[in-house]
C-alpha cells in the first residue's frame, strides 16, 4: 500500500497499522497480525501444496497473504526470498546469464549466510558432507572471497570447522538433471538437519514487474525438474489477468495449486474497522460513528469500480483517510462523515493512497490500482511533467512546443490538452489532485506521483 502522506497539522493517531507488517519493528508487527489482520482465502484453502500461486488484482492482499504464509511456516521451513529483481535477465540477477536454479541457489546461499552468522553454533549440527555442500554453495554462488570474508566474521571454532573442509565443484552445471537434483537434494537435506521440514522459495510480483518477466515466469512455472523434490516448495504471487487458471495449469502440467484472492463486502469493512480501532486504540469504536451509512454505500461503489472488486488495500486506505480528515487540527471534518463529504474523502484518499504512476511501456498511467490507457500526446505531456517534477512546465517548454506544434504552442491549447488529461486521470476534473496549475505560478506540474 502507498505510504500515508505525512501532515504536521494533525492530531496524532497511530500510523503503524497502515504500513506493511514487514516494514514494522517486531513488537508492532506482532500487534499488526493480532489486531489488524483478517485471515484470507489462503487460510480457507486447507492443506498446503508443494507449489502454490496466489492470484489477485491490485490491492487484493497478495503480498500480505505471502507474508502470512511465511509467518505460518517460519518454524517449519527454511524461507528463501527470491525477488523478481534477482530473476534471470533482470538487471540485479545474482548470476549473470544464469538460469532460475542458479539465481535460487544464490538466494539460498545468502539466506544460509545470514542464518549461520546469527547462529554459528548450528554449524556443528551439520555432518561433514553437509559442511562440504555449504562451503561449495557459498563459494560457488557468492565467490571465494565473499566466503572467506564471511568466515572471518565467525568465532574461531566455527571458522575452523568450515575452513578445514576442502572446496571442490560438486555440481558443475545448473542444467544437467543430476546436477540439478543433486543441488536441490543437498539443500533440502541441510535444511532438515537444521530442524526444518522443507525449503520454501517466496516470490512477490506486482502488475508491472510480472509483465516484464513473462518469459522467465513461464520457464519457472514449467520447470518440471525443480518440482520433483517434495521438500523444495515455491509460493508466488501473480496479478490477475496475466494468465487464466487453465493456462497456468497447462504451463505447470497440473503441478501447481492456483488460489484466487477474493474477499467479501463484510470482510473488507471488517478490515477497515480493525485498522480504525487499532489506530485509535479503541476496541469499542463503531464504523457508523465515523462514516454515515449512506456515505459508506457511496464510497464502497467508488472503491469497487476503482479496484474491480473488494480489495483490502482500498478499505485500509479509506480508514486512514477518514482518520486524517476527522482528526487534523485545521479544517477538521465533524464525525460521522456525511454524503456531502464524498468529494473531499475521495480526493484525500487519492492524494494519500492512490498515487499516479507512469507506465510508458504499457502506454498509460496507473492511478493507484487502475490502469488508464492514454494516447501519445497526453502521455508524452505527462512524461514531460514527470521528468521536470522539480518545477512547472508551460507552453514555452521545448517538449510542449514539440507536442503541440510550434504554431499550436499557446496557453489556450495547453489548457485544452490539460483539460483532456484531467478528464482521464482525475477523480473530479474540476478539482484536480494530480495535474495542478495554480493561478499566478504559471505552467503545470504533477503532485502525488510515485517515483
XYZ file of C-alpha atoms in Angstrom:
451
model
C 0.000 0.000 0.000
C 1.139 3.545 -0.730
C 2.687 5.183 2.327
C 0.214 7.543 4.007
C 1.165 11.157 3.389
C 2.594 12.847 6.450
C 0.918 16.031 7.665
C 2.221 18.107 10.546
C -1.243 19.638 11.115
C -2.820 16.509 12.554
C -3.804 15.223 15.934
C -1.541 12.211 16.475
C -3.015 8.787 15.847
C -1.114 5.543 15.453
C 0.195 5.335 11.892
C 1.906 1.979 12.108
C -1.277 -0.058 11.425
C -1.301 1.400 7.906
C 2.143 0.096 6.972
C 3.081 -3.350 5.735
C 3.963 -5.669 8.647
C 7.312 -6.466 7.000
C 8.304 -2.800 7.455
C 7.391 -2.642 11.155
C 9.525 -3.333 14.245
C 8.937 -6.746 15.776
C 6.582 -5.593 18.553
C 4.357 -3.553 16.236
C 4.418 -6.286 13.577
C 3.169 -8.784 16.151
C 0.358 -6.419 17.118
C -0.496 -5.841 13.454
C -1.034 -9.558 12.859
C -3.091 -9.857 16.035
C -5.211 -6.701 15.744
C -5.386 -5.750 12.041
C -5.097 -8.968 10.043
C -8.168 -10.791 8.782
C -7.489 -14.353 7.515
C -7.992 -14.572 3.777
C -8.631 -17.197 1.090
C -5.276 -18.890 1.648
C -6.178 -19.929 5.197
C -9.516 -21.229 3.939
C -7.906 -23.354 1.225
C -6.985 -26.253 3.508
C -3.778 -28.270 3.077
C -0.658 -26.602 1.724
C 0.552 -27.934 -1.652
C 4.209 -28.073 -2.654
C 3.912 -25.258 -5.222
C 1.316 -22.504 -4.997
C 0.431 -19.366 -6.955
C -1.699 -16.631 -5.386
C -3.607 -14.577 -7.960
C -5.287 -11.254 -7.290
C -5.863 -7.767 -8.568
C -4.192 -4.617 -7.264
C -4.739 -4.168 -3.550
C -6.134 -7.686 -3.109
C -3.630 -8.538 -0.387
C -1.250 -10.753 -2.378
C 1.822 -9.531 -0.507
C 0.159 -9.856 2.904
C -1.058 -13.372 2.014
C 2.512 -14.353 1.124
C 3.809 -12.835 4.364
C 1.120 -14.723 6.292
C 2.183 -17.978 4.642
C 5.816 -17.312 5.532
C 4.830 -16.457 9.099
C 2.909 -19.723 9.498
C 5.779 -21.736 8.052
C 8.666 -19.955 9.776
C 9.125 -22.755 12.320
C 8.889 -25.495 9.714
C 10.552 -24.142 6.572
C 13.841 -22.607 5.542
C 12.442 -19.473 3.908
C 14.295 -18.091 0.903
C 13.280 -14.805 -0.688
C 13.572 -14.813 -4.485
C 12.536 -11.290 -5.574
C 11.864 -10.513 -9.261
C 14.856 -8.176 -9.455
C 17.076 -11.252 -8.999
C 15.427 -13.298 -11.744
C 17.219 -14.341 -14.957
C 17.641 -11.372 -17.250
C 16.859 -8.774 -14.590
C 19.472 -6.022 -14.036
C 20.084 -7.285 -10.495
C 20.331 -11.020 -11.229
C 22.744 -12.750 -8.863
C 24.439 -14.860 -11.534
C 24.821 -13.030 -14.876
C 23.296 -15.223 -17.572
C 22.294 -17.883 -15.034
C 19.011 -19.763 -15.097
C 16.399 -19.963 -12.326
C 18.258 -22.634 -10.382
C 21.419 -20.534 -10.323
C 19.551 -17.472 -9.036
C 17.610 -19.516 -6.456
C 20.735 -21.218 -5.140
C 22.422 -17.811 -4.866
C 19.455 -16.626 -2.801
C 19.748 -19.784 -0.678
C 23.451 -19.107 -0.092
C 22.641 -15.621 1.166
C 19.865 -16.907 3.432
C 22.171 -19.512 4.972
C 24.977 -16.990 5.314
C 22.706 -14.778 7.427
C 21.278 -17.709 9.394
C 24.688 -19.067 10.411
C 26.067 -15.604 11.116
C 23.284 -15.131 13.681
C 23.533 -18.708 14.991
C 27.055 -20.004 14.222
C 26.598 -22.830 16.770
C 24.252 -24.513 14.288
C 27.238 -25.214 12.045
C 28.174 -28.008 14.451
C 24.831 -29.721 13.808
C 25.883 -30.370 10.196
C 27.610 -33.525 9.016
C 30.929 -33.225 7.156
C 29.025 -33.925 3.925
C 26.662 -31.039 4.648
C 29.525 -28.714 5.583
C 31.129 -29.599 2.272
C 27.907 -28.676 0.477
C 27.583 -25.426 2.482
C 31.112 -24.377 1.532
C 30.503 -25.307 -2.100
C 27.200 -23.404 -2.161
C 28.675 -20.208 -0.764
C 31.886 -20.234 -2.784
C 30.130 -21.278 -5.989
C 27.429 -18.609 -5.860
C 28.860 -15.850 -3.666
C 32.527 -16.156 -4.572
C 35.631 -17.360 -2.759
C 36.481 -14.003 -1.230
C 32.928 -13.455 -0.010
C 33.044 -16.878 1.647
C 36.362 -16.156 3.369
C 35.166 -12.724 4.469
C 32.056 -14.308 5.977
C 34.121 -16.975 7.783
C 36.406 -14.346 9.299
C 33.363 -12.798 10.957
C 32.570 -16.072 12.764
C 34.035 -17.116 16.118
C 37.293 -19.058 15.710
C 35.902 -22.539 16.406
C 33.239 -22.210 13.718
C 35.683 -20.685 11.277
C 37.947 -23.692 11.751
C 35.083 -26.151 11.320
C 34.478 -24.863 7.799
C 37.991 -23.859 6.708
C 39.261 -27.423 7.080
C 36.610 -28.625 4.607
C 38.210 -28.601 1.134
C 36.394 -26.941 -1.732
C 35.550 -28.864 -4.868
C 32.991 -28.157 -7.557
C 30.366 -30.683 -6.541
C 27.801 -29.747 -9.211
C 29.417 -28.029 -12.208
C 26.180 -27.144 -14.032
C 22.679 -25.881 -13.333
C 21.223 -27.673 -16.343
C 22.237 -31.330 -16.220
C 19.462 -33.319 -14.484
C 21.766 -34.998 -11.955
C 23.412 -31.683 -11.060
C 20.007 -30.008 -10.681
C 18.604 -32.724 -8.464
C 21.854 -33.019 -6.525
C 21.793 -29.351 -5.548
C 18.143 -29.468 -4.523
C 18.569 -32.730 -2.604
C 21.527 -31.427 -0.635
C 19.892 -28.077 0.118
C 16.770 -29.830 1.452
C 18.870 -32.289 3.474
C 20.844 -29.436 5.026
C 17.597 -27.626 5.907
C 16.243 -30.791 7.524
C 19.406 -31.188 9.610
C 18.766 -27.650 10.872
C 15.295 -28.719 12.014
C 13.196 -27.569 9.051
C 10.864 -29.884 7.165
C 11.203 -28.200 3.778
C 12.654 -25.277 1.831
C 10.189 -22.581 0.742
C 11.011 -20.165 -2.100
C 8.996 -16.916 -1.962
C 8.403 -14.515 -4.872
C 6.114 -11.480 -4.909
C 5.123 -9.838 -8.214
C 3.266 -6.618 -8.854
C 1.453 -5.797 -12.092
C 4.345 -4.040 -13.859
C 7.096 -6.477 -12.884
C 5.063 -9.536 -13.870
C 4.561 -8.197 -17.375
C 8.310 -7.621 -17.730
C 9.121 -11.194 -16.667
C 6.530 -13.176 -18.625
C 9.165 -15.329 -20.360
C 11.054 -16.091 -17.135
C 7.762 -16.774 -15.343
C 6.763 -19.305 -17.964
C 10.150 -21.024 -17.637
C 9.904 -21.290 -13.842
C 6.279 -22.416 -13.737
C 7.059 -25.084 -16.316
C 10.308 -26.215 -14.663
C 9.403 -29.853 -14.026
C 12.834 -30.766 -12.629
C 12.508 -28.177 -9.834
C 9.211 -29.701 -8.678
C 10.365 -33.288 -8.193
C 11.567 -32.988 -4.580
C 8.663 -32.711 -2.071
C 10.924 -30.766 0.281
C 11.507 -27.992 -2.280
C 8.453 -25.742 -2.463
C 7.517 -22.488 -4.161
C 4.941 -19.801 -3.314
C 4.416 -16.917 -5.713
C 2.006 -14.044 -6.219
C 0.825 -13.039 -9.703
C -1.508 -10.274 -10.876
C -4.969 -11.133 -12.061
C -5.308 -11.389 -15.832
C -1.723 -12.360 -16.683
C -2.827 -15.943 -17.373
C -6.054 -17.811 -16.819
C -6.138 -20.651 -14.300
C -6.456 -23.057 -17.221
C -3.383 -21.607 -18.916
C -1.392 -21.801 -15.672
C -2.438 -25.428 -15.208
C -1.299 -26.191 -18.743
C 2.081 -24.485 -18.328
C 2.687 -26.209 -14.976
C 1.269 -29.525 -16.179
C -1.067 -29.620 -13.198
C 1.683 -29.444 -10.573
C 0.817 -26.028 -9.103
C -2.142 -25.086 -6.932
C -3.681 -21.775 -8.010
C -5.510 -19.756 -5.328
C -7.505 -16.648 -6.349
C -7.624 -13.984 -3.647
C -11.241 -12.912 -3.292
C -12.942 -11.021 -0.484
C -16.490 -10.305 0.625
C -18.064 -6.971 1.499
C -18.201 -7.951 5.169
C -14.512 -8.862 5.230
C -13.176 -5.605 3.741
C -15.289 -3.459 6.056
C -14.098 -5.607 8.971
C -10.513 -4.931 7.864
C -11.218 -1.183 7.751
C -12.806 -1.278 11.202
C -9.883 -3.202 12.704
C -7.438 -0.617 11.395
C -9.561 2.238 12.739
C -9.788 0.631 16.162
C -6.094 -0.160 16.367
C -5.001 3.274 15.170
C -7.244 4.957 17.737
C -6.580 2.414 20.489
C -10.309 1.925 20.961
C -11.639 -1.646 20.506
C -15.230 -0.427 21.005
C -15.139 2.017 18.078
C -18.099 1.690 15.685
C -17.829 2.325 11.963
C -21.125 4.254 11.766
C -19.769 6.770 14.289
C -17.121 7.744 11.740
C -18.815 7.175 8.360
C -22.555 7.606 7.914
C -24.195 4.542 6.295
C -25.195 6.392 3.095
C -21.644 7.637 2.662
C -20.372 4.085 3.240
C -22.516 2.953 0.309
C -21.207 5.698 -1.978
C -17.586 5.080 -1.018
C -18.000 1.334 -1.485
C -19.378 1.837 -5.003
C -16.434 4.092 -5.910
C -13.844 1.676 -4.493
C -15.441 -1.288 -6.257
C -15.148 0.495 -9.586
C -11.593 1.614 -8.865
C -10.288 -1.770 -7.721
C -12.528 -4.016 -9.805
C -13.756 -5.822 -6.703
C -13.452 -5.906 -2.933
C -9.777 -5.199 -2.184
C -8.374 -4.794 1.358
C -5.929 -2.043 0.350
C -8.740 0.239 -0.763
C -10.611 -0.071 2.512
C -7.441 0.273 4.608
C -6.576 3.451 2.715
C -10.107 4.682 3.315
C -9.779 4.053 7.060
C -6.582 6.106 7.259
C -8.145 8.875 5.157
C -11.159 9.066 7.470
C -8.858 9.404 10.475
C -6.885 12.124 8.712
C -9.965 14.151 7.790
C -11.585 13.906 11.225
C -8.524 14.453 13.443
C -6.459 17.147 11.703
C -6.191 20.436 13.559
C -7.054 22.632 10.579
C -10.261 22.102 8.582
C -11.231 19.092 10.655
C -14.451 17.490 9.422
C -17.103 16.572 12.012
C -17.929 12.940 12.686
C -19.548 10.977 11.282
C -18.635 11.964 7.736
C -21.753 12.602 5.643
C -22.636 12.059 1.952
C -21.853 15.744 1.387
C -18.211 14.927 2.290
C -17.924 12.373 -0.537
C -15.744 14.501 -2.802
C -13.353 15.527 -0.067
C -12.965 11.933 1.100
C -12.211 10.673 -2.429
C -9.789 13.497 -3.206
C -7.946 12.939 0.071
C -7.936 9.171 -0.486
C -6.385 9.646 -3.930
C -3.785 12.084 -2.637
C -2.791 9.889 0.299
C -3.086 6.354 -1.055
C -3.610 6.254 -4.829
C -0.522 7.854 -6.352
C -0.107 8.361 -10.071
C 2.495 6.032 -11.586
C 3.920 6.319 -15.088
C 3.945 3.170 -17.246
C 5.084 4.278 -20.735
C 5.734 0.710 -21.881
C 2.049 -0.103 -21.427
C 1.133 3.284 -22.948
C -0.651 4.676 -19.949
C -0.564 5.545 -16.261
C -1.743 3.883 -13.068
C -3.965 5.743 -10.635
C -3.432 3.515 -7.660
C -4.909 0.165 -8.769
C -6.471 1.425 -12.012
C -4.599 1.413 -15.317
C -5.574 4.303 -17.591
C -4.552 3.901 -21.244
C -3.588 7.138 -22.958
C -2.894 8.450 -26.445
C 0.651 9.534 -27.306
C 0.212 13.273 -26.931
C -1.276 13.344 -23.399
C 1.052 10.548 -22.255
C 4.120 12.376 -23.544
C 2.943 15.565 -21.830
C 2.667 13.688 -18.523
C 6.148 12.228 -19.118
C 7.500 15.745 -19.643
C 5.923 16.849 -16.380
C 7.212 13.775 -14.563
C 10.765 14.385 -15.791
C 10.511 18.042 -14.789
C 8.932 17.357 -11.424
C 11.202 19.947 -9.865
C 9.234 22.771 -11.495
C 6.245 23.687 -13.679
C 6.055 23.245 -17.450
C 4.346 25.829 -19.671
C 3.780 26.494 -23.373
C 7.323 27.819 -23.820
C 8.892 24.450 -22.890
C 10.595 22.797 -25.864
C 8.908 19.433 -25.317
C 5.491 21.050 -25.050
C 6.124 23.015 -28.263
C 7.095 19.765 -29.960
C 3.902 18.069 -28.734
C 1.567 20.894 -29.718
C 3.451 22.055 -32.787
C 5.214 25.399 -32.863
C 2.086 27.207 -34.073
C -0.179 25.429 -31.602
C 2.034 26.010 -28.551
C -0.225 28.577 -26.936
C -1.572 28.821 -23.421
C -5.081 28.111 -24.687
C -4.025 24.910 -26.462
C -2.019 23.821 -23.440
C -5.063 24.343 -21.204
C -7.142 22.300 -23.668
C -4.650 19.432 -23.506
C -4.560 19.617 -19.701
C -8.356 19.511 -19.573
C -8.373 16.345 -21.736
C -5.874 14.681 -19.428
C -7.773 15.653 -16.299
C -10.911 14.030 -17.662
C -8.905 10.799 -17.849
C -6.838 10.769 -14.689
C -8.672 12.899 -12.107
C -11.497 11.616 -9.888
C -13.058 15.082 -10.275
C -11.583 17.060 -13.203
C -12.817 20.386 -11.783
C -10.919 19.734 -8.525
C -7.628 18.158 -9.681
C -5.436 16.108 -7.400
C -2.622 15.142 -9.776
C -2.340 17.655 -12.651
C -2.043 21.038 -10.992
C -1.720 24.639 -12.128
C -2.034 27.341 -9.527
C -3.044 30.806 -10.533
C -0.106 33.170 -10.615
C 2.542 30.416 -10.610
C 2.440 29.634 -14.332
C 2.605 26.249 -16.003
C 1.528 22.763 -14.964
C 3.087 20.236 -12.620
C 2.294 16.829 -11.119
C 1.557 16.048 -7.493
C 1.081 12.731 -5.692
C 3.154 10.706 -8.155
C 5.108 7.539 -7.411
C 8.793 7.903 -8.168
